[in-house]
Amino acid sequence: MDDKIEGLPHQVENAYRRIQQHILKTPLMYSKYLSLDSDAEVYLKLENEQTTGSFKLRGAFNKMLQLSEQDPEVLKRGVITASTGNHGLACMQAAKVCKCCVEIFGQNTMSQLKVDALQELYGVKVTRHGNDCVEAEIKARQTAKERNQLYISPYNDWDVMAGQGTIGYEIYETLPDVDCVFVSVGGGGLIAGISAYLKSKNSNIKVIGCQPRKSKVLYESVKAGHIVHETSYDTLSDGTAGDVEDGSVTFPVCKKYVDDWSLVDEDEISDAVFFMLDKHHKLVEGAAGVAVASFLQQRKKYQGKKVVILICGGNISSVTLKTIIDSHL
């Protein structure tokens, strides 16, 4: 495991070379509003402008392209994954390029709008199972094993993690003197890849994990020193909500490299989503609002620092967006 962790930055660099022609190098946009409000130099890494509307495309492409190079027969048998939406969309986009079929498992509570998008845009089969994302993940993994097909985890996979880490590669390439990066956390694949890469370039870069208070499994797990299973409640940050698989490879990486954590309430997430729309005219999902809200909560700590806030996605439903806008007008 230690060798895997130490080798992750190199895998991130390999992943970037592999996927760069299939993804957008998203903007690192200076935020005058957040900078003035905090006396820091604040930038927004706009993964909401990625091709499928979220960072998930990077991990999905790295996994499938690597398989296409090394073991194409695996892809021919088809792929199974589990996703509340963004990872599923990413896998479908990558599968289209790699010419393989995908079946997606999601929990019973997943957004009908996301299910409709997957079925209408790609004609993919969506199977619902369980009331938490980890239950859908376990069922998807079992089904893949029974059918002798590949299961691609949305986070619990070294290749997926390396793909997500390419965001760290782009941040460092554009802003090598960055002091701190705020990253929303669900299963931990995103922050694990980013933090491992950034720490390999400069161990003084601080990486802050951001979670909604209503779903904070990884925060509690790192604090306890082992995976802690606790109930996750409904949150605007549906993209980060849910449990974490036992033995997840993201856990030891997060434990080693994530410097600090921030928990935010639902009204803070709502305020952050509205702020991004009102001030920057950027449509962001609740998970992205978690990172913005976390910085606003802690901004006094970062006066005079160069800060990057990762805007992880923009796939928010019109119903949720209307509720947020109505509550602020």
PDB file of C-alpha atoms in Angstrom, residues 45-299:
ATOM      1  CA  LYS A  45     -10.783  25.839 -10.652  1.00  0.00           C
ATOM      2  CA  LEU A  46     -13.848  25.495 -12.871  1.00  0.00           C
ATOM      3  CA  GLU A  47     -14.491  21.770 -13.314  1.00  0.00           C
ATOM      4  CA  ASN A  48     -18.172  22.669 -13.712  1.00  0.00           C
ATOM      5  CA  GLU A  49     -17.116  23.608 -17.244  1.00  0.00           C
ATOM      6  CA  GLN A  50     -15.699  20.130 -17.932  1.00  0.00           C
ATOM      7  CA  THR A  51     -17.298  18.279 -20.864  1.00  0.00           C
ATOM      8  CA  THR A  52     -19.812  16.316 -18.764  1.00  0.00           C
ATOM      9  CA  GLY A  53     -20.207  19.063 -16.175  1.00  0.00           C
ATOM     10  CA  SER A  54     -17.912  17.581 -13.527  1.00  0.00           C
ATOM     11  CA  PHE A  55     -14.397  16.363 -12.717  1.00  0.00           C
ATOM     12  CA  LYS A  56     -15.485  12.713 -12.936  1.00  0.00           C
ATOM     13  CA  LEU A  57     -14.605  12.549 -16.627  1.00  0.00           C
ATOM     14  CA  ARG A  58     -10.901  12.467 -15.774  1.00  0.00           C
ATOM     15  CA  GLY A  59     -11.004   9.304 -13.685  1.00  0.00           C
ATOM     16  CA  ALA A  60     -13.354   7.464 -16.023  1.00  0.00           C
ATOM     17  CA  PHE A  61     -11.185   8.195 -19.058  1.00  0.00           C
ATOM     18  CA  ASN A  62      -7.971   7.214 -17.288  1.00  0.00           C
ATOM     19  CA  LYS A  63      -9.443   3.875 -16.233  1.00  0.00           C
ATOM     20  CA  MET A  64     -10.954   2.956 -19.588  1.00  0.00           C
ATOM     21  CA  LEU A  65      -8.135   4.217 -21.793  1.00  0.00           C
ATOM     22  CA  GLN A  66      -5.619   2.294 -19.698  1.00  0.00           C
ATOM     23  CA  LEU A  67      -7.693  -0.861 -20.115  1.00  0.00           C
ATOM     24  CA  SER A  68      -8.033  -0.172 -23.832  1.00  0.00           C
ATOM     25  CA  GLU A  69      -4.219  -0.126 -24.040  1.00  0.00           C
ATOM     26  CA  GLN A  70      -3.509  -3.098 -21.758  1.00  0.00           C
ATOM     27  CA  ASP A  71      -6.498  -5.467 -21.828  1.00  0.00           C
ATOM     28  CA  PRO A  72      -9.119  -4.520 -24.449  1.00  0.00           C
ATOM     29  CA  GLU A  73     -10.919  -7.866 -24.045  1.00  0.00           C
ATOM     30  CA  VAL A  74     -12.099  -6.714 -20.612  1.00  0.00           C
ATOM     31  CA  LEU A  75     -13.865  -3.723 -22.147  1.00  0.00           C
ATOM     32  CA  LYS A  76     -15.512  -5.898 -24.809  1.00  0.00           C
ATOM     33  CA  ARG A  77     -17.348  -7.801 -22.069  1.00  0.00           C
ATOM     34  CA  GLY A  78     -18.868  -4.538 -20.836  1.00  0.00           C
ATOM     35  CA  VAL A  79     -18.455  -2.383 -17.739  1.00  0.00           C
ATOM     36  CA  ILE A  80     -20.562  -1.983 -14.603  1.00  0.00           C
ATOM     37  CA  THR A  81     -20.357   1.032 -12.329  1.00  0.00           C
ATOM     38  CA  ALA A  82     -22.219   2.727  -9.491  1.00  0.00           C
ATOM     39  CA  SER A  83     -23.063   6.414  -9.524  1.00  0.00           C
ATOM     40  CA  THR A  84     -25.502   9.076  -8.377  1.00  0.00           C
ATOM     41  CA  GLY A  85     -25.045  10.745 -11.748  1.00  0.00           C
ATOM     42  CA  ASN A  86     -21.742  12.466 -12.500  1.00  0.00           C
ATOM     43  CA  HIS A  87     -19.569   9.338 -12.526  1.00  0.00           C
ATOM     44  CA  GLY A  88     -22.197   7.573 -14.609  1.00  0.00           C
ATOM     45  CA  LEU A  89     -22.191  10.365 -17.189  1.00  0.00           C
ATOM     46  CA  ALA A  90     -18.396  10.298 -17.235  1.00  0.00           C
ATOM     47  CA  CYS A  91     -18.261   6.529 -17.749  1.00  0.00           C
ATOM     48  CA  MET A  92     -20.733   6.795 -20.627  1.00  0.00           C
ATOM     49  CA  GLN A  93     -18.614   9.469 -22.325  1.00  0.00           C
ATOM     50  CA  ALA A  94     -15.447   7.409 -21.921  1.00  0.00           C
ATOM     51  CA  ALA A  95     -17.240   4.223 -23.017  1.00  0.00           C
ATOM     52  CA  LYS A  96     -18.365   5.953 -26.207  1.00  0.00           C
ATOM     53  CA  VAL A  97     -14.729   6.678 -27.104  1.00  0.00           C
ATOM     54  CA  CYS A  98     -13.520   3.225 -26.006  1.00  0.00           C
ATOM     55  CA  LYS A  99     -16.444   1.489 -27.738  1.00  0.00           C
ATOM     56  CA  CYS A 100     -17.823  -0.508 -24.815  1.00  0.00           C
ATOM     57  CA  CYS A 101     -21.199  -0.768 -23.076  1.00  0.00           C
ATOM     58  CA  VAL A 102     -21.928   0.308 -19.502  1.00  0.00           C
ATOM     59  CA  GLU A 103     -24.602  -0.556 -16.937  1.00  0.00           C
ATOM     60  CA  ILE A 104     -25.056   1.808 -14.022  1.00  0.00           C
ATOM     61  CA  PHE A 105     -26.242   1.014 -10.486  1.00  0.00           C
ATOM     62  CA  GLY A 106     -27.583   3.762  -8.240  1.00  0.00           C
ATOM     63  CA  GLN A 107     -29.380   3.930  -4.897  1.00  0.00           C
ATOM     64  CA  ASN A 108     -33.170   4.118  -4.808  1.00  0.00           C
ATOM     65  CA  THR A 109     -33.045   7.796  -3.848  1.00  0.00           C
ATOM     66  CA  MET A 110     -30.976   8.950  -6.811  1.00  0.00           C
ATOM     67  CA  SER A 111     -32.391  11.922  -8.705  1.00  0.00           C
ATOM     68  CA  GLN A 112     -34.934  10.971 -11.366  1.00  0.00           C
ATOM     69  CA  LEU A 113     -33.597  13.843 -13.466  1.00  0.00           C
ATOM     70  CA  LYS A 114     -30.157  12.230 -13.487  1.00  0.00           C
ATOM     71  CA  VAL A 115     -31.645   8.828 -14.328  1.00  0.00           C
ATOM     72  CA  ASP A 116     -33.581  10.388 -17.211  1.00  0.00           C
ATOM     73  CA  ALA A 117     -30.450  12.123 -18.478  1.00  0.00           C
ATOM     74  CA  LEU A 118     -28.479   8.873 -18.489  1.00  0.00           C
ATOM     75  CA  GLN A 119     -31.241   6.970 -20.245  1.00  0.00           C
ATOM     76  CA  GLU A 120     -32.201   9.641 -22.759  1.00  0.00           C
ATOM     77  CA  LEU A 121     -28.709  10.832 -23.702  1.00  0.00           C
ATOM     78  CA  TYR A 122     -26.992   7.453 -23.796  1.00  0.00           C
ATOM     79  CA  GLY A 123     -29.682   4.764 -23.679  1.00  0.00           C
ATOM     80  CA  VAL A 124     -27.868   3.200 -20.736  1.00  0.00           C
ATOM     81  CA  LYS A 125     -29.496   0.683 -18.388  1.00  0.00           C
ATOM     82  CA  VAL A 126     -29.880   2.101 -14.858  1.00  0.00           C
ATOM     83  CA  THR A 127     -30.500  -0.346 -12.005  1.00  0.00           C
ATOM     84  CA  ARG A 128     -31.542   0.954  -8.581  1.00  0.00           C
ATOM     85  CA  HIS A 129     -30.558  -0.812  -5.389  1.00  0.00           C
ATOM     86  CA  GLY A 130     -30.395   0.132  -1.699  1.00  0.00           C
ATOM     87  CA  ASN A 131     -30.860   3.409   0.122  1.00  0.00           C
ATOM     88  CA  ASP A 132     -27.218   4.497   0.254  1.00  0.00           C
ATOM     89  CA  CYS A 133     -24.603   4.787  -2.474  1.00  0.00           C
ATOM     90  CA  VAL A 134     -22.376   2.179  -0.821  1.00  0.00           C
ATOM     91  CA  GLU A 135     -25.207  -0.390  -1.041  1.00  0.00           C
ATOM     92  CA  ALA A 136     -25.465   0.288  -4.777  1.00  0.00           C
ATOM     93  CA  GLU A 137     -21.687  -0.011  -5.057  1.00  0.00           C
ATOM     94  CA  ILE A 138     -21.637  -3.395  -3.298  1.00  0.00           C
ATOM     95  CA  LYS A 139     -24.450  -4.708  -5.514  1.00  0.00           C
ATOM     96  CA  ALA A 140     -22.719  -3.428  -8.662  1.00  0.00           C
ATOM     97  CA  ARG A 141     -19.436  -5.059  -7.637  1.00  0.00           C
ATOM     98  CA  GLN A 142     -21.191  -8.374  -6.921  1.00  0.00           C
ATOM     99  CA  THR A 143     -23.053  -8.283 -10.245  1.00  0.00           C
ATOM    100  CA  ALA A 144     -19.853  -7.583 -12.167  1.00  0.00           C
ATOM    101  CA  LYS A 145     -18.148 -10.535 -10.490  1.00  0.00           C
ATOM    102  CA  GLU A 146     -21.060 -12.858 -11.308  1.00  0.00           C
ATOM    103  CA  ARG A 147     -21.027 -11.799 -14.965  1.00  0.00           C
ATOM    104  CA  ASN A 148     -17.226 -11.718 -15.307  1.00  0.00           C
ATOM    105  CA  GLN A 149     -17.364  -8.014 -16.139  1.00  0.00           C
ATOM    106  CA  LEU A 150     -15.284  -5.084 -14.962  1.00  0.00           C
ATOM    107  CA  TYR A 151     -16.561  -2.953 -12.082  1.00  0.00           C
ATOM    108  CA  ILE A 152     -15.360   0.659 -12.031  1.00  0.00           C
ATOM    109  CA  SER A 153     -15.716   2.322  -8.639  1.00  0.00           C
ATOM    110  CA  PRO A 154     -16.465   6.061  -8.562  1.00  0.00           C
ATOM    111  CA  TYR A 155     -13.609   6.519  -6.057  1.00  0.00           C
ATOM    112  CA  ASN A 156     -12.192   3.228  -4.694  1.00  0.00           C
ATOM    113  CA  ASP A 157      -9.751   2.635  -7.548  1.00  0.00           C
ATOM    114  CA  TRP A 158      -6.124   3.699  -8.019  1.00  0.00           C
ATOM    115  CA  ASP A 159      -6.554   4.524 -11.724  1.00  0.00           C
ATOM    116  CA  VAL A 160      -9.696   6.586 -11.104  1.00  0.00           C
ATOM    117  CA  MET A 161      -7.906   8.388  -8.279  1.00  0.00           C
ATOM    118  CA  ALA A 162      -4.925   9.166 -10.526  1.00  0.00           C
ATOM    119  CA  GLY A 163      -7.265  10.549 -13.179  1.00  0.00           C
ATOM    120  CA  GLN A 164      -8.932  12.888 -10.696  1.00  0.00           C
ATOM    121  CA  GLY A 165      -5.468  13.929  -9.514  1.00  0.00           C
ATOM    122  CA  THR A 166      -4.806  15.527 -12.901  1.00  0.00           C
ATOM    123  CA  ILE A 167      -6.690  18.544 -11.554  1.00  0.00           C
ATOM    124  CA  GLY A 168      -3.792  18.979  -9.127  1.00  0.00           C
ATOM    125  CA  TYR A 169      -1.411  18.718 -12.086  1.00  0.00           C
ATOM    126  CA  GLU A 170      -3.221  21.575 -13.863  1.00  0.00           C
ATOM    127  CA  ILE A 171      -3.419  23.716 -10.732  1.00  0.00           C
ATOM    128  CA  TYR A 172       0.313  23.410 -10.057  1.00  0.00           C
ATOM    129  CA  GLU A 173       1.203  23.980 -13.718  1.00  0.00           C
ATOM    130  CA  THR A 174      -0.785  27.243 -13.742  1.00  0.00           C
ATOM    131  CA  LEU A 175      -0.183  28.458 -10.164  1.00  0.00           C
ATOM    132  CA  PRO A 176       2.947  26.774  -8.741  1.00  0.00           C
ATOM    133  CA  ASP A 177       3.065  29.134  -5.731  1.00  0.00           C
ATOM    134  CA  VAL A 178      -0.413  28.130  -4.537  1.00  0.00           C
ATOM    135  CA  ASP A 179      -0.642  27.983  -0.730  1.00  0.00           C
ATOM    136  CA  CYS A 180      -3.925  26.175  -0.142  1.00  0.00           C
ATOM    137  CA  VAL A 181      -6.557  24.164  -2.032  1.00  0.00           C
ATOM    138  CA  PHE A 182     -10.139  23.529  -0.890  1.00  0.00           C
ATOM    139  CA  VAL A 183     -11.669  20.285  -2.198  1.00  0.00           C
ATOM    140  CA  SER A 184     -15.114  18.781  -1.642  1.00  0.00           C
ATOM    141  CA  VAL A 185     -15.039  15.193  -0.398  1.00  0.00           C
ATOM    142  CA  GLY A 186     -17.330  12.213  -0.834  1.00  0.00           C
ATOM    143  CA  GLY A 187     -15.520   8.905  -1.219  1.00  0.00           C
ATOM    144  CA  GLY A 188     -12.190  10.718  -1.317  1.00  0.00           C
ATOM    145  CA  GLY A 189     -10.881   9.857  -4.779  1.00  0.00           C
ATOM    146  CA  LEU A 190     -10.735  13.486  -5.875  1.00  0.00           C
ATOM    147  CA  ILE A 191      -8.932  14.918  -2.861  1.00  0.00           C
ATOM    148  CA  ALA A 192      -6.643  11.876  -2.599  1.00  0.00           C
ATOM    149  CA  GLY A 193      -5.346  12.254  -6.142  1.00  0.00           C
ATOM    150  CA  ILE A 194      -5.001  16.034  -5.908  1.00  0.00           C
ATOM    151  CA  SER A 195      -3.317  16.059  -2.500  1.00  0.00           C
ATOM    152  CA  ALA A 196      -0.846  13.283  -3.345  1.00  0.00           C
ATOM    153  CA  TYR A 197       0.275  15.140  -6.461  1.00  0.00           C
ATOM    154  CA  LEU A 198       0.478  18.610  -4.910  1.00  0.00           C
ATOM    155  CA  LYS A 199       2.350  17.353  -1.836  1.00  0.00           C
ATOM    156  CA  SER A 200       4.908  15.684  -4.125  1.00  0.00           C
ATOM    157  CA  LYS A 201       5.611  19.078  -5.697  1.00  0.00           C
ATOM    158  CA  ASN A 202       5.537  21.142  -2.490  1.00  0.00           C
ATOM    159  CA  SER A 203       4.813  19.613   0.903  1.00  0.00           C
ATOM    160  CA  ASN A 204       3.881  23.057   2.263  1.00  0.00           C
ATOM    161  CA  ILE A 205       0.737  23.301   0.105  1.00  0.00           C
ATOM    162  CA  LYS A 206      -2.236  22.870   2.417  1.00  0.00           C
ATOM    163  CA  VAL A 207      -5.153  20.709   1.242  1.00  0.00           C
ATOM    164  CA  ILE A 208      -8.502  21.184   3.004  1.00  0.00           C
ATOM    165  CA  GLY A 209     -11.192  18.502   2.835  1.00  0.00           C
ATOM    166  CA  CYS A 210     -14.740  19.895   2.736  1.00  0.00           C
ATOM    167  CA  GLN A 211     -17.894  17.959   3.602  1.00  0.00           C
ATOM    168  CA  PRO A 212     -21.536  18.709   4.402  1.00  0.00           C
ATOM    169  CA  ARG A 213     -22.304  18.210   8.062  1.00  0.00           C
ATOM    170  CA  LYS A 214     -25.147  15.893   7.049  1.00  0.00           C
ATOM    171  CA  SER A 215     -22.800  13.446   5.301  1.00  0.00           C
ATOM    172  CA  LYS A 216     -19.286  13.355   6.747  1.00  0.00           C
ATOM    173  CA  VAL A 217     -18.155   9.736   6.736  1.00  0.00           C
ATOM    174  CA  LEU A 218     -14.580  10.348   5.578  1.00  0.00           C
ATOM    175  CA  TYR A 219     -14.069  13.211   8.032  1.00  0.00           C
ATOM    176  CA  GLU A 220     -15.144  10.963  10.911  1.00  0.00           C
ATOM    177  CA  SER A 221     -13.084   8.075   9.531  1.00  0.00           C
ATOM    178  CA  VAL A 222      -9.835  10.036   9.321  1.00  0.00           C
ATOM    179  CA  LYS A 223     -10.460  11.398  12.816  1.00  0.00           C
ATOM    180  CA  ALA A 224     -11.030   7.873  14.178  1.00  0.00           C
ATOM    181  CA  GLY A 225      -8.177   6.255  12.227  1.00  0.00           C
ATOM    182  CA  HIS A 226     -10.461   3.722  10.514  1.00  0.00           C
ATOM    183  CA  ILE A 227     -13.551   3.678   8.306  1.00  0.00           C
ATOM    184  CA  VAL A 228     -16.549   4.796  10.363  1.00  0.00           C
ATOM    185  CA  HIS A 229     -19.998   4.002   9.022  1.00  0.00           C
ATOM    186  CA  GLU A 230     -22.580   6.572  10.032  1.00  0.00           C
ATOM    187  CA  THR A 231     -25.921   7.597   8.613  1.00  0.00           C
ATOM    188  CA  SER A 232     -25.852  10.174   5.826  1.00  0.00           C
ATOM    189  CA  TYR A 233     -28.829  12.501   5.580  1.00  0.00           C
ATOM    190  CA  ASP A 234     -30.314  14.377   2.629  1.00  0.00           C
ATOM    191  CA  THR A 235     -28.055  17.228   1.592  1.00  0.00           C
ATOM    192  CA  LEU A 236     -27.761  19.746  -1.221  1.00  0.00           C
ATOM    193  CA  SER A 237     -24.365  18.161  -1.799  1.00  0.00           C
ATOM    194  CA  ASP A 238     -25.802  14.938  -3.243  1.00  0.00           C
ATOM    195  CA  GLY A 239     -22.626  14.387  -5.251  1.00  0.00           C
ATOM    196  CA  THR A 240     -20.590  13.835  -2.058  1.00  0.00           C
ATOM    197  CA  ALA A 241     -23.263  12.131   0.039  1.00  0.00           C
ATOM    198  CA  GLY A 242     -23.163   8.566   1.321  1.00  0.00           C
ATOM    199  CA  ASP A 243     -21.044   5.920   2.963  1.00  0.00           C
ATOM    200  CA  VAL A 244     -17.523   4.730   2.071  1.00  0.00           C
ATOM    201  CA  GLU A 245     -16.594   1.122   1.283  1.00  0.00           C
ATOM    202  CA  ASP A 246     -14.558  -0.786   3.846  1.00  0.00           C
ATOM    203  CA  GLY A 247     -10.943  -0.999   2.737  1.00  0.00           C
ATOM    204  CA  SER A 248     -11.262   1.969   0.373  1.00  0.00           C
ATOM    205  CA  VAL A 249      -7.857   2.855  -1.090  1.00  0.00           C
ATOM    206  CA  THR A 250      -8.711   6.535  -0.699  1.00  0.00           C
ATOM    207  CA  PHE A 251      -8.668   6.370   3.101  1.00  0.00           C
ATOM    208  CA  PRO A 252      -4.899   5.961   3.739  1.00  0.00           C
ATOM    209  CA  VAL A 253      -4.102   8.629   1.126  1.00  0.00           C
ATOM    210  CA  CYS A 254      -6.494  11.126   2.726  1.00  0.00           C
ATOM    211  CA  LYS A 255      -5.189  10.258   6.180  1.00  0.00           C
ATOM    212  CA  LYS A 256      -1.627  10.965   5.022  1.00  0.00           C
ATOM    213  CA  TYR A 257      -2.067  14.062   2.887  1.00  0.00           C
ATOM    214  CA  VAL A 258      -5.219  16.023   3.836  1.00  0.00           C
ATOM    215  CA  ASP A 259      -4.162  18.769   6.259  1.00  0.00           C
ATOM    216  CA  ASP A 260      -7.468  19.967   7.643  1.00  0.00           C
ATOM    217  CA  TRP A 261     -11.230  19.469   7.344  1.00  0.00           C
ATOM    218  CA  SER A 262     -14.242  21.740   7.198  1.00  0.00           C
ATOM    219  CA  LEU A 263     -17.898  20.829   7.806  1.00  0.00           C
ATOM    220  CA  VAL A 264     -20.635  23.115   6.497  1.00  0.00           C
ATOM    221  CA  ASP A 265     -24.377  23.350   7.062  1.00  0.00           C
ATOM    222  CA  GLU A 266     -27.077  23.316   4.398  1.00  0.00           C
ATOM    223  CA  ASP A 267     -27.721  27.064   4.559  1.00  0.00           C
ATOM    224  CA  GLU A 268     -24.007  27.695   3.966  1.00  0.00           C
ATOM    225  CA  ILE A 269     -24.067  25.429   0.908  1.00  0.00           C
ATOM    226  CA  SER A 270     -27.181  27.165  -0.398  1.00  0.00           C
ATOM    227  CA  ASP A 271     -25.582  30.593   0.118  1.00  0.00           C
ATOM    228  CA  ALA A 272     -22.450  29.465  -1.751  1.00  0.00           C
ATOM    229  CA  VAL A 273     -24.387  28.114  -4.745  1.00  0.00           C
ATOM    230  CA  PHE A 274     -26.360  31.369  -4.943  1.00  0.00           C
ATOM    231  CA  PHE A 275     -23.180  33.431  -4.555  1.00  0.00           C
ATOM    232  CA  MET A 276     -21.560  31.662  -7.521  1.00  0.00           C
ATOM    233  CA  LEU A 277     -24.637  32.283  -9.663  1.00  0.00           C
ATOM    234  CA  ASP A 278     -25.235  35.847  -8.539  1.00  0.00           C
ATOM    235  CA  LYS A 279     -21.666  37.155  -8.522  1.00  0.00           C
ATOM    236  CA  HIS A 280     -19.801  34.984 -11.018  1.00  0.00           C
ATOM    237  CA  HIS A 281     -22.742  33.858 -13.172  1.00  0.00           C
ATOM    238  CA  LYS A 282     -21.572  30.271 -12.788  1.00  0.00           C
ATOM    239  CA  LEU A 283     -23.971  27.378 -12.368  1.00  0.00           C
ATOM    240  CA  VAL A 284     -22.571  25.018  -9.724  1.00  0.00           C
ATOM    241  CA  GLU A 285     -23.938  21.983  -7.920  1.00  0.00           C
ATOM    242  CA  GLY A 286     -24.221  21.552  -4.177  1.00  0.00           C
ATOM    243  CA  ALA A 287     -20.952  19.632  -3.924  1.00  0.00           C
ATOM    244  CA  ALA A 288     -19.090  22.616  -5.403  1.00  0.00           C
ATOM    245  CA  GLY A 289     -20.925  24.901  -3.004  1.00  0.00           C
ATOM    246  CA  VAL A 290     -19.441  22.898  -0.123  1.00  0.00           C
ATOM    247  CA  ALA A 291     -15.891  23.966  -1.055  1.00  0.00           C
ATOM    248  CA  VAL A 292     -16.879  27.624  -1.501  1.00  0.00           C
ATOM    249  CA  ALA A 293     -18.779  27.597   1.801  1.00  0.00           C
ATOM    250  CA  SER A 294     -15.808  25.999   3.563  1.00  0.00           C
ATOM    251  CA  PHE A 295     -13.468  28.727   2.379  1.00  0.00           C
ATOM    252  CA  LEU A 296     -15.901  31.450   3.428  1.00  0.00           C
ATOM    253  CA  GLN A 297     -16.170  29.799   6.833  1.00  0.00           C
ATOM    254  CA  GLN A 298     -12.381  29.765   7.274  1.00  0.00           C
ATOM    255  CA  ARG A 299     -11.319  32.778   5.192  1.00  0.00           C
TER     256      ARG A 299
END
